[in-house]
mmCIF file of C-alpha atoms in Angstrom:
data_model
loop_
_atom_site.group_PDB
_atom_site.id
_atom_site.type_symbol
_atom_site.label_atom_id
_atom_site.label_comp_id
_atom_site.label_asym_id
_atom_site.label_seq_id
_atom_site.Cartn_x
_atom_site.Cartn_y
_atom_site.Cartn_z
ATOM 1 C CA MET A 1 40.820 -16.146 -14.381
ATOM 2 C CA THR A 2 39.459 -13.402 -12.074
ATOM 3 C CA THR A 3 39.976 -9.633 -12.448
ATOM 4 C CA SER A 4 41.168 -7.679 -9.329
ATOM 5 C CA VAL A 5 39.450 -4.500 -8.482
ATOM 6 C CA ALA A 6 40.362 -1.442 -6.588
ATOM 7 C CA VAL A 7 37.296 0.288 -5.214
ATOM 8 C CA VAL A 8 37.735 4.124 -4.459
ATOM 9 C CA GLY A 9 35.051 5.255 -2.024
ATOM 10 C CA ALA A 10 34.754 1.954 -0.640
ATOM 11 C CA THR A 11 32.959 3.054 2.743
ATOM 12 C CA GLY A 12 30.211 4.936 0.994
ATOM 13 C CA LYS A 13 26.801 3.270 0.634
ATOM 14 C CA LEU A 14 27.550 2.412 -3.110
ATOM 15 C CA GLY A 15 31.079 1.625 -2.462
ATOM 16 C CA SER A 16 30.118 -0.928 0.265
ATOM 17 C CA GLN A 17 27.679 -2.568 -2.003
ATOM 18 C CA LEU A 18 30.066 -2.871 -4.739
ATOM 19 C CA CYS A 19 32.812 -4.421 -2.484
ATOM 20 C CA GLN A 20 30.398 -6.979 -1.211
ATOM 21 C CA LEU A 21 29.299 -7.836 -4.543
ATOM 22 C CA ILE A 22 32.929 -8.364 -5.771
ATOM 23 C CA ARG A 23 33.430 -10.611 -2.756
ATOM 24 C CA ASP A 24 30.537 -12.744 -3.673
ATOM 25 C CA SER A 25 31.777 -12.887 -7.601
ATOM 26 C CA ASP A 26 33.229 -15.490 -9.105
ATOM 27 C CA ASP A 27 34.936 -13.469 -11.880
ATOM 28 C CA PHE A 28 36.307 -10.535 -9.626
ATOM 29 C CA THR A 29 38.417 -10.181 -6.422
ATOM 30 C CA LEU A 30 39.022 -7.222 -4.124
ATOM 31 C CA ALA A 31 42.390 -5.969 -4.543
ATOM 32 C CA ALA A 32 42.111 -2.717 -2.390
ATOM 33 C CA GLU A 33 39.335 -0.817 -0.695
ATOM 34 C CA LEU A 34 40.257 2.913 -0.734
ATOM 35 C CA ARG A 35 38.915 5.645 1.656
ATOM 36 C CA SER A 36 39.366 9.270 2.205
ATOM 37 C CA THR A 37 42.578 8.475 4.418
ATOM 38 C CA SER A 38 44.160 6.134 1.833
ATOM 39 C CA ASP A 39 47.005 6.724 -0.639
ATOM 40 C CA LEU A 40 45.970 6.325 -4.351
ATOM 41 C CA ASN A 41 48.967 4.535 -4.770
ATOM 42 C CA GLU A 42 47.025 1.257 -3.214
ATOM 43 C CA MET A 43 44.957 1.082 -6.401
ATOM 44 C CA LEU A 44 48.119 0.061 -8.506
ATOM 45 C CA ALA A 45 47.598 -3.718 -6.998
ATOM 46 C CA ALA A 46 44.589 -4.111 -8.963
ATOM 47 C CA ASP A 47 43.666 -4.868 -12.663
ATOM 48 C CA ILE A 48 41.100 -2.234 -12.728
ATOM 49 C CA VAL A 49 39.520 0.573 -10.834
ATOM 50 C CA ALA A 50 36.037 1.352 -9.621
ATOM 51 C CA ASP A 51 35.546 5.177 -8.510
ATOM 52 C CA VAL A 52 32.429 5.745 -6.434
ATOM 53 C CA SER A 53 33.828 8.474 -4.488
ATOM 54 C CA LEU A 54 32.736 12.114 -4.239
ATOM 55 C CA PRO A 55 32.655 14.678 -7.108
ATOM 56 C CA ALA A 56 35.563 16.688 -5.692
ATOM 57 C CA VAL A 57 37.945 13.649 -5.615
ATOM 58 C CA SER A 58 36.896 11.788 -8.687
ATOM 59 C CA LYS A 59 39.098 14.109 -10.819
ATOM 60 C CA SER A 60 42.164 13.013 -9.118
ATOM 61 C CA VAL A 61 41.113 9.605 -9.117
ATOM 62 C CA LEU A 62 40.487 9.479 -12.584
ATOM 63 C CA GLU A 63 43.755 11.273 -13.676
ATOM 64 C CA PHE A 64 45.723 8.768 -11.441
ATOM 65 C CA ALA A 65 44.231 5.554 -12.777
ATOM 66 C CA VAL A 66 44.261 6.800 -16.543
ATOM 67 C CA THR A 67 48.154 7.718 -16.185
ATOM 68 C CA HIS A 68 49.195 4.657 -14.667
ATOM 69 C CA GLY A 69 47.446 2.482 -17.124
ATOM 70 C CA LYS A 70 44.377 1.331 -15.200
ATOM 71 C CA ASN A 71 40.917 0.999 -16.853
ATOM 72 C CA ILE A 72 38.464 2.670 -14.597
ATOM 73 C CA LEU A 73 34.632 2.518 -13.965
ATOM 74 C CA VAL A 74 33.542 5.920 -12.765
ATOM 75 C CA GLY A 75 30.312 5.925 -10.899
ATOM 76 C CA THR A 76 30.588 9.027 -9.068
ATOM 77 C CA SER A 77 28.159 11.938 -9.797
ATOM 78 C CA GLY A 78 29.068 15.303 -11.097
ATOM 79 C CA TRP A 79 30.388 14.003 -14.585
ATOM 80 C CA SER A 80 28.547 16.111 -17.220
ATOM 81 C CA THR A 81 29.252 15.927 -20.909
ATOM 82 C CA GLU A 82 31.153 19.242 -20.483
ATOM 83 C CA ARG A 83 33.358 17.774 -17.505
ATOM 84 C CA ILE A 84 34.154 14.738 -19.407
ATOM 85 C CA ALA A 85 35.149 16.741 -22.539
ATOM 86 C CA SER A 86 37.392 18.694 -20.199
ATOM 87 C CA MET A 87 39.458 15.475 -19.874
ATOM 88 C CA GLU A 88 39.953 15.076 -23.592
ATOM 89 C CA SER A 89 43.656 15.695 -23.485
ATOM 90 C CA LEU A 90 44.192 13.116 -20.558
ATOM 91 C CA PHE A 91 42.327 10.435 -22.881
ATOM 92 C CA ALA A 92 44.058 11.265 -25.844
ATOM 93 C CA ALA A 93 47.321 10.484 -24.307
ATOM 94 C CA ASN A 94 46.277 7.303 -23.223
ATOM 95 C CA PRO A 95 44.203 5.890 -25.961
ATOM 96 C CA GLN A 96 44.541 2.178 -24.935
ATOM 97 C CA VAL A 97 43.090 2.997 -21.256
ATOM 98 C CA GLY A 98 39.369 2.306 -21.113
ATOM 99 C CA VAL A 99 37.316 4.654 -19.051
ATOM 100 C CA LEU A 100 33.514 3.989 -18.337
ATOM 101 C CA PHE A 101 31.468 6.677 -16.942
ATOM 102 C CA VAL A 102 27.976 5.319 -15.531
ATOM 103 C CA PRO A 103 25.971 8.099 -13.907
ATOM 104 C CA ASN A 104 23.316 5.620 -12.656
ATOM 105 C CA PHE A 105 23.594 1.753 -12.439
ATOM 106 C CA SER A 106 19.812 1.323 -12.069
ATOM 107 C CA LEU A 107 18.469 -0.570 -15.109
ATOM 108 C CA GLY A 108 15.104 0.923 -14.736
ATOM 109 C CA ALA A 109 16.601 4.484 -14.502
ATOM 110 C CA THR A 110 18.493 3.822 -17.605
ATOM 111 C CA VAL A 111 15.515 2.531 -19.453
ATOM 112 C CA ALA A 112 13.480 5.609 -18.220
ATOM 113 C CA ALA A 113 15.777 8.091 -19.373
ATOM 114 C CA HIS A 114 15.975 6.391 -22.918
ATOM 115 C CA VAL A 115 12.300 6.440 -23.115
ATOM 116 C CA ALA A 116 12.289 10.237 -21.998
ATOM 117 C CA ALA A 117 14.582 10.874 -24.983
ATOM 118 C CA GLN A 118 12.191 9.313 -27.130
ATOM 119 C CA VAL A 119 9.161 11.196 -26.134
ATOM 120 C CA ALA A 120 11.282 14.680 -26.062
ATOM 121 C CA GLU A 121 11.042 14.529 -29.741
ATOM 122 C CA HIS A 122 7.241 15.177 -29.598
ATOM 123 C CA PHE A 123 6.937 17.745 -26.898
ATOM 124 C CA GLU A 124 8.015 21.540 -26.365
ATOM 125 C CA SER A 125 7.530 21.655 -22.572
ATOM 126 C CA ILE A 126 10.021 19.487 -20.657
ATOM 127 C CA GLU A 127 11.055 19.615 -17.019
ATOM 128 C CA ILE A 128 12.828 17.111 -14.599
ATOM 129 C CA ILE A 129 11.918 16.612 -11.054
ATOM 130 C CA GLU A 130 14.542 14.716 -9.193
ATOM 131 C CA THR A 131 14.307 13.652 -5.521
ATOM 132 C CA HIS A 132 16.851 12.019 -3.341
ATOM 133 C CA GLY A 133 17.686 11.475 0.328
ATOM 134 C CA VAL A 134 19.015 14.388 2.476
ATOM 135 C CA THR A 135 22.346 12.844 2.558
ATOM 136 C CA LYS A 136 23.340 13.202 -1.285
ATOM 137 C CA ILE A 137 25.460 16.180 -1.375
ATOM 138 C CA ASP A 138 25.209 16.944 -5.094
ATOM 139 C CA SER A 139 22.512 18.506 -7.065
ATOM 140 C CA PRO A 140 21.233 18.128 -9.622
ATOM 141 C CA SER A 141 22.055 14.640 -9.627
ATOM 142 C CA GLY A 142 24.171 12.648 -12.263
ATOM 143 C CA THR A 143 21.011 11.016 -13.741
ATOM 144 C CA ALA A 144 19.011 14.058 -14.066
ATOM 145 C CA VAL A 145 22.083 15.858 -15.931
ATOM 146 C CA ALA A 146 22.491 12.784 -18.040
ATOM 147 C CA THR A 147 18.560 12.683 -18.774
ATOM 148 C CA ALA A 148 18.711 16.398 -19.621
ATOM 149 C CA GLU A 149 21.534 15.928 -21.777
ATOM 150 C CA ARG A 150 19.828 12.982 -23.694
ATOM 151 C CA ILE A 151 16.731 15.078 -24.144
ATOM 152 C CA SER A 152 18.670 17.888 -25.602
ATOM 153 C CA ALA A 153 20.811 15.516 -28.121
ATOM 154 C CA SER A 154 17.307 13.901 -29.388
ATOM 155 C CA ARG A 155 15.884 17.152 -30.012
ATOM 156 C CA GLY A 156 18.672 18.743 -31.412
ATOM 157 C CA GLY A 157 19.014 21.733 -29.255
ATOM 158 C CA ASP A 158 17.660 23.207 -25.904
ATOM 159 C CA VAL A 159 14.224 23.321 -24.853
ATOM 160 C CA PRO A 160 12.280 26.414 -24.828
ATOM 161 C CA ALA A 161 12.070 26.909 -20.949
ATOM 162 C CA PRO A 162 9.698 30.074 -20.043
ATOM 163 C CA HIS A 163 11.052 32.366 -17.277
ATOM 164 C CA ALA A 164 14.116 30.400 -16.841
ATOM 165 C CA GLU A 165 15.850 33.440 -15.355
ATOM 166 C CA GLN A 166 13.913 32.870 -12.328
ATOM 167 C CA ARG A 167 15.681 30.990 -9.344
ATOM 168 C CA ALA A 168 12.614 29.146 -8.613
ATOM 169 C CA ARG A 169 12.423 27.624 -12.225
ATOM 170 C CA GLY A 170 15.158 25.358 -11.201
ATOM 171 C CA GLU A 171 18.685 24.891 -12.881
ATOM 172 C CA LEU A 172 19.043 24.808 -16.679
ATOM 173 C CA VAL A 173 20.853 21.669 -17.850
ATOM 174 C CA ALA A 174 21.262 21.298 -21.361
ATOM 175 C CA GLY A 175 18.359 23.724 -21.679
ATOM 176 C CA VAL A 176 16.099 21.635 -19.624
ATOM 177 C CA PRO A 177 14.828 22.920 -16.058
ATOM 178 C CA VAL A 178 15.804 20.681 -13.223
ATOM 179 C CA HIS A 179 14.417 20.758 -9.919
ATOM 180 C CA SER A 180 16.271 18.910 -7.162
ATOM 181 C CA LEU A 181 14.684 17.760 -3.840
ATOM 182 C CA ARG A 182 16.597 16.471 -0.747
ATOM 183 C CA MET A 183 14.046 14.709 1.641
ATOM 184 C CA LEU A 184 13.757 12.301 4.421
ATOM 185 C CA GLY A 185 12.114 9.105 3.740
ATOM 186 C CA VAL A 186 13.356 8.828 -0.224
ATOM 187 C CA LEU A 187 16.068 6.885 -1.755
ATOM 188 C CA ALA A 188 15.731 7.985 -5.332
ATOM 189 C CA LYS A 189 12.966 9.186 -7.674
ATOM 190 C CA GLN A 190 12.961 11.137 -11.046
ATOM 191 C CA ASP A 191 10.160 12.407 -12.979
ATOM 192 C CA VAL A 192 10.375 13.835 -16.465
ATOM 193 C CA VAL A 193 7.172 16.015 -17.235
ATOM 194 C CA PHE A 194 6.462 16.631 -20.964
ATOM 195 C CA GLY A 195 3.448 19.275 -21.640
ATOM 196 C CA GLY A 196 1.610 19.585 -25.124
ATOM 197 C CA ILE A 197 -1.625 21.374 -25.837
ATOM 198 C CA GLY A 198 -4.202 19.821 -23.903
ATOM 199 C CA GLU A 199 -2.234 17.187 -22.284
ATOM 200 C CA THR A 200 0.887 15.910 -20.228
ATOM 201 C CA ILE A 201 2.966 13.021 -19.951
ATOM 202 C CA THR A 202 5.239 11.905 -17.091
ATOM 203 C CA VAL A 203 8.094 9.333 -17.414
ATOM 204 C CA SER A 204 8.630 8.327 -13.700
ATOM 205 C CA HIS A 205 11.091 6.208 -12.121
ATOM 206 C CA LEU A 206 11.239 5.235 -8.366
ATOM 207 C CA THR A 207 14.108 3.467 -6.641
ATOM 208 C CA THR A 208 13.047 1.516 -3.480
ATOM 209 C CA SER A 209 16.248 -0.470 -2.755
ATOM 210 C CA ASN A 210 20.007 -0.231 -3.536
ATOM 211 C CA GLN A 211 19.620 -3.711 -4.905
ATOM 212 C CA SER A 212 18.532 -2.160 -7.881
ATOM 213 C CA TYR A 213 22.059 -1.118 -8.476
ATOM 214 C CA ALA A 214 23.591 -4.624 -8.319
ATOM 215 C CA ALA A 215 22.900 -5.849 -12.039
ATOM 216 C CA GLY A 216 24.376 -2.677 -13.360
ATOM 217 C CA LEU A 217 27.249 -2.487 -11.247
ATOM 218 C CA MET A 218 28.413 -6.075 -12.304
ATOM 219 C CA ALA A 219 27.682 -5.592 -15.973
ATOM 220 C CA SER A 220 29.478 -2.307 -15.800
ATOM 221 C CA LEU A 221 32.729 -3.906 -14.131
ATOM 222 C CA ARG A 222 32.638 -6.501 -16.862
ATOM 223 C CA LYS A 223 32.526 -3.970 -19.641
ATOM 224 C CA THR A 224 35.382 -2.117 -18.034
ATOM 225 C CA VAL A 225 37.700 -5.158 -18.386
ATOM 226 C CA GLY A 226 39.390 -5.083 -21.855
ATOM 227 C CA LEU A 227 37.677 -1.578 -22.793
ATOM 228 C CA SER A 228 39.663 0.892 -24.693
ATOM 229 C CA GLY A 229 38.672 4.313 -24.951
ATOM 230 C CA VAL A 230 35.853 6.431 -23.410
ATOM 231 C CA LEU A 231 32.229 5.152 -23.072
ATOM 232 C CA VAL A 232 29.296 7.058 -21.157
ATOM 233 C CA GLY A 233 26.385 5.517 -19.977
ATOM 234 C CA LEU A 234 24.753 2.356 -18.709
ATOM 235 C CA ASP A 235 22.718 2.051 -21.889
ATOM 236 C CA LYS A 236 26.157 1.741 -23.656
ATOM 237 C CA VAL A 237 26.963 -1.469 -21.495
ATOM 238 C CA ILE A 238 23.401 -3.132 -22.079
ATOM 239 C CA ASP A 239 23.025 -1.989 -25.577
ATOM 240 C CA LEU A 240 19.857 -0.163 -25.357
#
């Protein structure tokens, strides 16, 4: 038995990749491909919804899916812990609906963030440098935000960041300075730099192909089927 999927943001890079993965899959079928001009009602033909649209659109997609009883995979950037918490009343009113937020579908990036959270327990100086291509609209990236939040959680509080009031010091996310680069010739790269007395350590991840997202996308879709409640992170999908 197959599960039908409505992909919102189907014409974007990630959306196009997801649509093709679904077409090639034995356990999923593509029920609808929604783009900027589409009516959200088109997603009602599907069993589940995958939102890989834009940060400005994602909230309305999520609200529509949840209020219509559709489990949804949210892969759109911009869903910080605070933003997810702001939707608590929606989730509480629809407890039977499953919502899975995944800021990054790369297995390597997920493992790197997990390692960074462990290392963070032993260092006081911590900063994140994330680099993406010039077409990425949002900054900091969802991956950087999620990494900073995991670091803060593992430490039990914010990182002491000197001179944080200076604009050149980056944006503070959960107390961690994050520096965003948008450059030609880059797909995605993230460095988490830790400083101690007389030493530094860097946890680095480099994405060289969108194919790195394939395994995480399909694992997340499978997790969305039958899910109840809210789950955040690919690490929860792969039981990291």
